[in-house]
N, CA and C atoms as an extended XYZ file, in Angstrom:
399
Properties=species:S:1:pos:R:3:atomname:S:1:resname:S:1:resid:I:1 pbc="F F F"
N        46.053      201.231      181.991 N   UNK     1
C        46.547      200.421      180.906 CA  UNK     1
C        47.982      200.826      180.621 C   UNK     1
N        48.820      199.843      180.380 N   UNK     2
C        50.217      200.083      180.077 CA  UNK     2
C        50.429      200.041      178.571 C   UNK     2
N        51.503      200.682      178.139 N   UNK     3
C        51.805      200.691      176.710 CA  UNK     3
C        52.108      199.290      176.206 C   UNK     3
N        52.696      198.453      177.054 N   UNK     4
C        53.029      197.089      176.626 CA  UNK     4
C        51.779      196.239      176.403 C   UNK     4
N        50.628      196.642      176.937 N   UNK     5
C        49.382      195.894      176.769 CA  UNK     5
C        48.630      196.267      175.497 C   UNK     5
N        49.090      197.299      174.803 N   UNK     6
C        48.406      197.747      173.598 CA  UNK     6
C        48.731      196.801      172.452 C   UNK     6
N        47.704      196.386      171.737 N   UNK     7
C        47.903      195.519      170.585 CA  UNK     7
C        48.118      196.390      169.355 C   UNK     7
N        49.259      196.211      168.717 N   UNK     8
C        49.602      197.008      167.549 CA  UNK     8
C        48.846      196.497      166.326 C   UNK     8
N        48.471      197.392      165.412 N   UNK     9
C        47.914      196.923      164.142 CA  UNK     9
C        49.025      196.276      163.321 C   UNK     9
N        48.653      195.525      162.311 N   UNK    10
C        49.683      194.873      161.501 CA  UNK    10
C        50.517      195.944      160.800 C   UNK    10
N        51.773      195.593      160.545 N   UNK    11
C        52.676      196.547      159.908 CA  UNK    11
C        52.219      196.886      158.493 C   UNK    11
N        51.595      195.929      157.826 N   UNK    12
C        51.103      196.175      156.473 CA  UNK    12
C        49.970      197.212      156.491 C   UNK    12
N        49.041      197.059      157.441 N   UNK    13
C        47.956      198.039      157.557 CA  UNK    13
C        48.506      199.422      157.913 C   UNK    13
N        49.485      199.445      158.811 N   UNK    14
C        50.118      200.701      159.193 CA  UNK    14
C        50.748      201.370      157.981 C   UNK    14
N        51.486      200.605      157.189 N   UNK    15
C        52.144      201.153      156.005 CA  UNK    15
C        51.155      201.647      154.970 C   UNK    15
N        50.087      200.894      154.754 N   UNK    16
C        49.096      201.309      153.768 CA  UNK    16
C        48.322      202.535      154.245 C   UNK    16
N        48.102      202.627      155.541 N   UNK    17
C        47.441      203.820      156.084 CA  UNK    17
C        48.287      205.063      155.835 C   UNK    17
N        49.578      204.966      156.149 N   UNK    18
C        50.424      206.131      155.939 CA  UNK    18
C        50.667      206.403      154.466 C   UNK    18
N        50.576      205.373      153.629 N   UNK    19
C        50.609      205.613      152.184 CA  UNK    19
C        49.435      206.480      151.773 C   UNK    19
N        48.257      206.161      152.286 N   UNK    20
C        47.066      206.965      151.963 CA  UNK    20
C        47.198      208.375      152.507 C   UNK    20
N        47.694      208.517      153.726 N   UNK    21
C        47.847      209.847      154.326 CA  UNK    21
C        48.819      210.688      153.509 C   UNK    21
N        49.974      210.114      153.165 N   UNK    22
C        50.956      210.871      152.397 CA  UNK    22
C        50.463      211.157      150.979 C   UNK    22
N        49.694      210.259      150.403 N   UNK    23
C        49.152      210.489      149.058 CA  UNK    23
C        48.135      211.628      149.064 C   UNK    23
N        47.269      211.648      150.059 N   UNK    24
C        46.282      212.729      150.160 CA  UNK    24
C        46.979      214.061      150.404 C   UNK    24
N        47.980      214.064      151.287 N   UNK    25
C        48.727      215.297      151.553 CA  UNK    25
C        49.485      215.738      150.303 C   UNK    25
N        50.033      214.792      149.542 N   UNK    26
C        50.728      215.110      148.297 CA  UNK    26
C        49.774      215.745      147.293 C   UNK    26
N        48.594      215.182      147.146 N   UNK    27
C        47.609      215.738      146.214 CA  UNK    27
C        47.176      217.133      146.649 C   UNK    27
N        46.993      217.344      147.937 N   UNK    28
C        46.583      218.657      148.436 CA  UNK    28
C        47.647      219.713      148.148 C   UNK    28
N        48.902      219.396      148.484 N   UNK    29
C        49.955      220.391      148.275 CA  UNK    29
C        50.269      220.587      146.799 C   UNK    29
N        50.066      219.571      145.979 N   UNK    30
C        50.223      219.747      144.532 CA  UNK    30
C        49.121      220.671      144.009 C   UNK    30
N        47.929      220.525      144.525 N   UNK    31
C        46.819      221.392      144.136 CA  UNK    31
C        47.080      222.846      144.537 C   UNK    31
N        47.687      223.040      145.705 N   UNK    32
C        47.980      224.389      146.192 CA  UNK    32
C        49.212      225.000      145.525 C   UNK    32
N        49.941      224.220      144.723 N   UNK    33
C        51.101      224.746      144.016 CA  UNK    33
C        52.405      224.639      144.781 C   UNK    33
N        52.431      223.915      145.861 N   UNK    34
C        53.660      223.715      146.627 CA  UNK    34
C        54.297      222.409      146.146 C   UNK    34
N        54.965      222.473      145.011 N   UNK    35
C        55.432      221.272      144.339 CA  UNK    35
C        56.570      220.572      145.059 C   UNK    35
N        57.432      221.308      145.744 N   UNK    36
C        58.543      220.678      146.455 CA  UNK    36
C        58.011      219.797      147.580 C   UNK    36
N        57.106      220.351      148.371 N   UNK    37
C        56.517      219.589      149.468 CA  UNK    37
C        55.682      218.421      148.938 C   UNK    37
N        55.001      218.637      147.832 N   UNK    38
C        54.198      217.572      147.227 CA  UNK    38
C        55.079      216.433      146.739 C   UNK    38
N        56.224      216.754      146.161 N   UNK    39
C        57.106      215.685      145.681 CA  UNK    39
C        57.735      214.910      146.835 C   UNK    39
N        58.052      215.598      147.937 N   UNK    40
C        58.582      214.901      149.117 CA  UNK    40
C        57.534      213.948      149.684 C   UNK    40
N        56.310      214.412      149.806 N   UNK    41
C        55.242      213.562      150.338 CA  UNK    41
C        54.905      212.438      149.375 C   UNK    41
N        54.974      212.684      148.084 N   UNK    42
C        54.759      211.626      147.106 CA  UNK    42
C        55.843      210.564      147.192 C   UNK    42
N        57.079      210.994      147.386 N   UNK    43
C        58.175      210.037      147.570 CA  UNK    43
C        57.983      209.197      148.818 C   UNK    43
N        57.556      209.830      149.908 N   UNK    44
C        57.275      209.074      151.142 CA  UNK    44
C        56.142      208.073      150.929 C   UNK    44
N        55.128      208.460      150.163 N   UNK    45
C        54.020      207.546      149.879 CA  UNK    45
C        54.512      206.337      149.101 C   UNK    45
N        55.397      206.584      148.136 N   UNK    46
C        55.939      205.472      147.344 CA  UNK    46
C        56.789      204.564      148.226 C   UNK    46
N        57.624      205.147      149.088 N   UNK    47
C        58.458      204.340      149.993 CA  UNK    47
C        57.577      203.494      150.911 C   UNK    47
N        56.528      204.087      151.451 N   UNK    48
C        55.658      203.344      152.371 CA  UNK    48
C        54.899      202.233      151.660 C   UNK    48
N        54.431      202.469      150.452 N   UNK    49
C        53.694      201.409      149.756 CA  UNK    49
C        54.629      200.272      149.373 C   UNK    49
N        55.853      200.588      148.974 N   UNK    50
C        56.805      199.531      148.628 CA  UNK    50
C        57.174      198.720      149.860 C   UNK    50
N        57.457      199.407      150.970 N   UNK    51
C        57.816      198.698      152.203 CA  UNK    51
C        56.650      197.870      152.737 C   UNK    51
N        55.448      198.407      152.683 N   UNK    52
C        54.319      197.668      153.250 CA  UNK    52
C        53.943      196.460      152.398 C   UNK    52
N        54.250      196.470      151.113 N   UNK    53
C        53.930      195.322      150.263 CA  UNK    53
C        55.064      194.311      150.182 C   UNK    53
N        56.315      194.748      150.358 N   UNK    54
C        57.435      193.810      150.233 CA  UNK    54
C        58.008      193.387      151.582 C   UNK    54
N        58.350      194.329      152.441 N   UNK    55
C        58.964      194.019      153.739 CA  UNK    55
C        58.269      194.799      154.846 C   UNK    55
N        57.077      194.371      155.262 N   UNK    56
C        56.361      195.131      156.296 CA  UNK    56
C        57.040      195.084      157.663 C   UNK    56
N        57.926      194.143      157.892 N   UNK    57
C        58.623      194.060      159.174 CA  UNK    57
C        59.508      195.268      159.442 C   UNK    57
N        59.950      195.940      158.381 N   UNK    58
C        60.783      197.121      158.564 CA  UNK    58
C        60.001      198.301      159.136 C   UNK    58
N        58.681      198.236      159.071 N   UNK    59
C        57.847      199.322      159.581 CA  UNK    59
C        57.507      199.165      161.060 C   UNK    59
N        57.957      198.089      161.701 N   UNK    60
C        57.630      197.847      163.107 CA  UNK    60
C        58.083      198.977      164.040 C   UNK    60
N        59.315      199.504      163.923 N   UNK    61
C        59.692      200.614      164.830 CA  UNK    61
C        58.817      201.847      164.643 C   UNK    61
N        58.477      202.163      163.402 N   UNK    62
C        57.608      203.317      163.171 CA  UNK    62
C        56.204      203.061      163.708 C   UNK    62
N        55.732      201.825      163.586 N   UNK    63
C        54.421      201.448      164.112 CA  UNK    63
C        54.394      201.614      165.630 C   UNK    63
N        55.443      201.137      166.295 N   UNK    64
C        55.517      201.282      167.757 CA  UNK    64
C        55.611      202.749      168.160 C   UNK    64
N        56.383      203.523      167.407 N   UNK    65
C        56.523      204.942      167.714 CA  UNK    65
C        55.189      205.663      167.553 C   UNK    65
N        54.463      205.355      166.502 N   UNK    66
C        53.172      205.987      166.241 CA  UNK    66
C        52.158      205.632      167.333 C   UNK    66
N        52.099      204.371      167.732 N   UNK    67
C        51.169      203.956      168.777 CA  UNK    67
C        51.579      204.532      170.135 C   UNK    67
N        52.879      204.667      170.377 N   UNK    68
C        53.345      205.300      171.618 CA  UNK    68
C        52.940      206.760      171.679 C   UNK    68
N        53.042      207.450      170.542 N   UNK    69
C        52.602      208.847      170.496 CA  UNK    69
C        51.108      208.950      170.767 C   UNK    69
N        50.334      208.047      170.193 N   UNK    70
C        48.893      208.044      170.443 CA  UNK    70
C        48.570      207.760      171.900 C   UNK    70
N        49.319      206.849      172.515 N   UNK    71
C        49.102      206.522      173.928 CA  UNK    71
C        49.396      207.721      174.818 C   UNK    71
N        50.503      208.413      174.558 N   UNK    72
C        50.873      209.585      175.360 CA  UNK    72
C        49.854      210.705      175.163 C   UNK    72
N        49.438      210.935      173.921 N   UNK    73
C        48.433      211.970      173.671 CA  UNK    73
C        47.113      211.633      174.361 C   UNK    73
N        46.749      210.362      174.371 N   UNK    74
C        45.523      209.955      175.064 CA  UNK    74
C        45.601      210.197      176.556 C   UNK    74
N        46.777      209.979      177.132 N   UNK    75
C        46.944      210.221      178.566 CA  UNK    75
C        46.882      211.709      178.901 C   UNK    75
N        47.266      212.555      177.964 N   UNK    76
C        47.265      214.000      178.208 CA  UNK    76
C        45.908      214.616      177.886 C   UNK    76
N        45.330      214.256      176.747 N   UNK    77
C        44.132      214.929      176.256 CA  UNK    77
C        42.874      214.497      177.015 C   UNK    77
N        42.764      213.227      177.370 N   UNK    78
C        41.544      212.745      178.029 CA  UNK    78
C        41.222      213.480      179.326 C   UNK    78
N        42.171      213.645      180.254 N   UNK    79
C        41.830      214.395      181.469 CA  UNK    79
C        41.470      215.857      181.188 C   UNK    79
N        42.100      216.449      180.190 N   UNK    80
C        41.791      217.844      179.866 CA  UNK    80
C        40.363      217.956      179.341 C   UNK    80
N        39.987      217.062      178.425 N   UNK    81
C        38.639      217.107      177.854 CA  UNK    81
C        37.597      216.821      178.923 C   UNK    81
N        37.834      215.818      179.761 N   UNK    82
C        36.872      215.504      180.818 CA  UNK    82
C        36.762      216.640      181.829 C   UNK    82
N        37.881      217.282      182.146 N   UNK    83
C        37.836      218.434      183.046 CA  UNK    83
C        37.053      219.590      182.451 C   UNK    83
N        37.258      219.841      181.157 N   UNK    84
C        36.496      220.903      180.498 CA  UNK    84
C        35.007      220.598      180.490 C   UNK    84
N        34.657      219.348      180.196 N   UNK    85
C        33.239      218.973      180.212 CA  UNK    85
C        32.658      219.204      181.600 C   UNK    85
N        33.393      218.798      182.628 N   UNK    86
C        32.884      218.953      183.986 CA  UNK    86
C        32.707      220.423      184.342 C   UNK    86
N        33.743      221.231      184.110 N   UNK    87
C        33.689      222.614      184.559 CA  UNK    87
C        32.873      223.517      183.647 C   UNK    87
N        32.667      223.136      182.392 N   UNK    88
C        31.896      223.976      181.475 CA  UNK    88
C        30.418      223.600      181.477 C   UNK    88
N        30.115      222.322      181.711 N   UNK    89
C        28.715      221.882      181.635 CA  UNK    89
C        28.127      221.620      183.022 C   UNK    89
N        28.730      220.719      183.767 N   UNK    90
C        28.112      220.268      185.010 CA  UNK    90
C        28.182      221.293      186.136 C   UNK    90
N        29.279      222.000      186.250 N   UNK    91
C        29.395      222.988      187.323 CA  UNK    91
C        28.377      224.118      187.177 C   UNK    91
N        28.216      224.733      185.989 N   UNK    92
C        27.186      225.781      185.892 CA  UNK    92
C        25.767      225.260      186.115 C   UNK    92
N        25.488      224.048      185.660 N   UNK    93
C        24.149      223.491      185.886 CA  UNK    93
C        23.919      223.285      187.376 C   UNK    93
N        24.908      222.766      188.082 N   UNK    94
C        24.780      222.583      189.527 CA  UNK    94
C        24.624      223.893      190.270 C   UNK    94
N        25.376      224.901      189.845 N   UNK    95
C        25.245      226.205      190.498 CA  UNK    95
C        23.883      226.827      190.243 C   UNK    95
N        23.369      226.678      189.021 N   UNK    96
C        22.035      227.213      188.720 CA  UNK    96
C        20.962      226.481      189.529 C   UNK    96
N        21.113      225.161      189.691 N   UNK    97
C        20.128      224.409      190.472 CA  UNK    97
C        20.169      224.841      191.937 C   UNK    97
N        21.350      225.090      192.464 N   UNK    98
C        21.440      225.574      193.842 CA  UNK    98
C        20.865      226.971      193.972 C   UNK    98
N        21.113      227.795      192.953 N   UNK    99
C        20.608      229.158      192.975 CA  UNK    99
C        19.086      229.188      193.003 C   UNK    99
N        18.450      228.293      192.259 N   UNK   100
C        16.994      228.241      192.217 CA  UNK   100
C        16.399      227.306      193.266 C   UNK   100
N        17.230      226.718      194.126 N   UNK   101
C        16.739      225.921      195.238 CA  UNK   101
C        16.300      224.512      194.872 C   UNK   101
N        16.763      223.998      193.742 N   UNK   102
C        16.377      222.639      193.339 CA  UNK   102
C        17.201      221.627      194.126 C   UNK   102
N        16.575      220.552      194.543 N   UNK   103
C        17.249      219.473      195.260 CA  UNK   103
C        16.754      218.157      194.684 C   UNK   103
N        17.300      217.783      193.517 N   UNK   104
C        16.807      216.605      192.809 CA  UNK   104
C        17.098      215.309      193.548 C   UNK   104
N        18.161      215.237      194.302 N   UNK   105
C        18.497      214.018      195.038 CA  UNK   105
C        17.897      213.991      196.437 C   UNK   105
N        17.186      215.022      196.778 N   UNK   106
C        16.542      215.157      198.101 CA  UNK   106
C        17.564      214.945      199.226 C   UNK   106
N        18.629      215.716      199.150 N   UNK   107
C        19.690      215.580      200.139 CA  UNK   107
C        19.576      216.604      201.269 C   UNK   107
N        18.688      217.576      201.120 N   UNK   108
C        18.504      218.550      202.190 CA  UNK   108
C        17.844      217.861      203.384 C   UNK   108
N        18.361      218.122      204.572 N   UNK   109
C        17.705      217.525      205.738 CA  UNK   109
C        16.344      218.177      205.975 C   UNK   109
N        15.376      217.351      206.176 N   UNK   110
C        14.057      217.895      206.517 CA  UNK   110
C        13.666      217.363      207.894 C   UNK   110
N        12.614      217.912      208.418 N   UNK   111
C        12.233      217.570      209.782 CA  UNK   111
C        11.158      216.497      209.813 C   UNK   111
N        11.035      215.741      208.766 N   UNK   112
C        10.030      214.680      208.736 CA  UNK   112
C        10.484      213.519      209.612 C   UNK   112
N         9.524      212.719      210.045 N   UNK   113
C         9.841      211.575      210.895 CA  UNK   113
C        10.453      210.434      210.085 C   UNK   113
N        10.178      210.395      208.784 N   UNK   114
C        10.657      209.309      207.944 CA  UNK   114
C        11.093      209.857      206.595 C   UNK   114
N        12.008      209.162      205.951 N   UNK   115
C        12.454      209.547      204.614 CA  UNK   115
C        11.677      208.820      203.531 C   UNK   115
N        10.734      207.988      203.918 N   UNK   116
C         9.917      207.281      202.950 CA  UNK   116
C         8.969      208.257      202.279 C   UNK   116
N         8.767      208.069      200.977 N   UNK   117
C         7.815      208.897      200.250 CA  UNK   117
C         6.437      208.257      200.356 C   UNK   117
N         5.439      209.071      200.570 N   UNK   118
C         4.084      208.540      200.615 CA  UNK   118
C         3.601      208.285      199.201 C   UNK   118
N         2.793      207.242      199.047 N   UNK   119
C         2.320      206.834      197.737 CA  UNK   119
C         0.806      206.823      197.731 C   UNK   119
N         0.232      207.323      196.645 N   UNK   120
C        -1.215      207.273      196.505 CA  UNK   120
C        -1.632      205.844      196.174 C   UNK   120
N        -2.705      205.399      196.763 N   UNK   121
C        -3.158      204.027      196.560 CA  UNK   121
C        -4.323      203.950      195.578 C   UNK   121
N        -4.238      204.630      194.481 N   UNK   122
C        -5.322      204.519      193.507 CA  UNK   122
C        -5.101      203.262      192.653 C   UNK   122
N        -6.119      202.848      191.956 N   UNK   123
C        -6.091      201.584      191.214 CA  UNK   123
C        -5.088      201.603      190.075 C   UNK   123
N        -4.901      202.736      189.424 N   UNK   124
C        -3.974      202.795      188.298 CA  UNK   124
C        -2.532      202.564      188.752 C   UNK   124
N        -2.171      203.106      189.893 N   UNK   125
C        -0.813      202.934      190.388 CA  UNK   125
C        -0.578      201.517      190.874 C   UNK   125
N        -1.584      200.882      191.433 N   UNK   126
C        -1.422      199.521      191.939 CA  UNK   126
C        -1.264      198.543      190.777 C   UNK   126
N        -2.004      198.736      189.704 N   UNK   127
C        -1.960      197.811      188.576 CA  UNK   127
C        -0.923      198.193      187.518 C   UNK   127
N        -0.137      199.205      187.753 N   UNK   128
C         0.790      199.676      186.716 CA  UNK   128
C         1.935      198.701      186.462 C   UNK   128
N         2.244      197.828      187.409 N   UNK   129
C         3.336      196.887      187.216 CA  UNK   129
C         2.880      195.497      186.788 C   UNK   129
N         1.616      195.313      186.531 N   UNK   130
C         1.075      193.999      186.156 CA  UNK   130
C         1.555      193.576      184.775 C   UNK   130
N         1.386      194.461      183.771 N   UNK   131
C         1.788      194.155      182.406 CA  UNK   131
C         2.840      195.177      181.982 C   UNK   131
N         4.079      194.850      182.267 N   UNK   132
C         5.141      195.802      181.987 CA  UNK   132
C         5.559      195.793      180.528 C   UNK   132
N         5.425      194.645      179.873 N   UNK   133
C         5.954      194.547      178.510 CA  UNK   133
C         4.858      194.333      177.512 C   UNK   133
């Protein structure tokens, strides 16, 4: 997927989202006693709410920048997370199965004349597919 194919959220939604983010951060830092940082974040929240309600078109460059950052982070983080899942979960399970001699896919060559599995012909197995639902 290319960055040009990404559909941006509306500028108004973007502005209101960042208004909420800056407001929550302002309240947190005001609670912690960091009043300078709280006032800066409160000012940013006010600027974002005014822009998103009056002229949301001015937020388009910031919206594109934010979505571009998310796209780049997704390209970096996804392979790392998938690699960790593979090497932390699947590799040890596979090694343990090999250690204990398990062959769930029956890939070991055997000396049988056929690879077909033999099936018992009892009545329960023959009629098991009659009423599936």
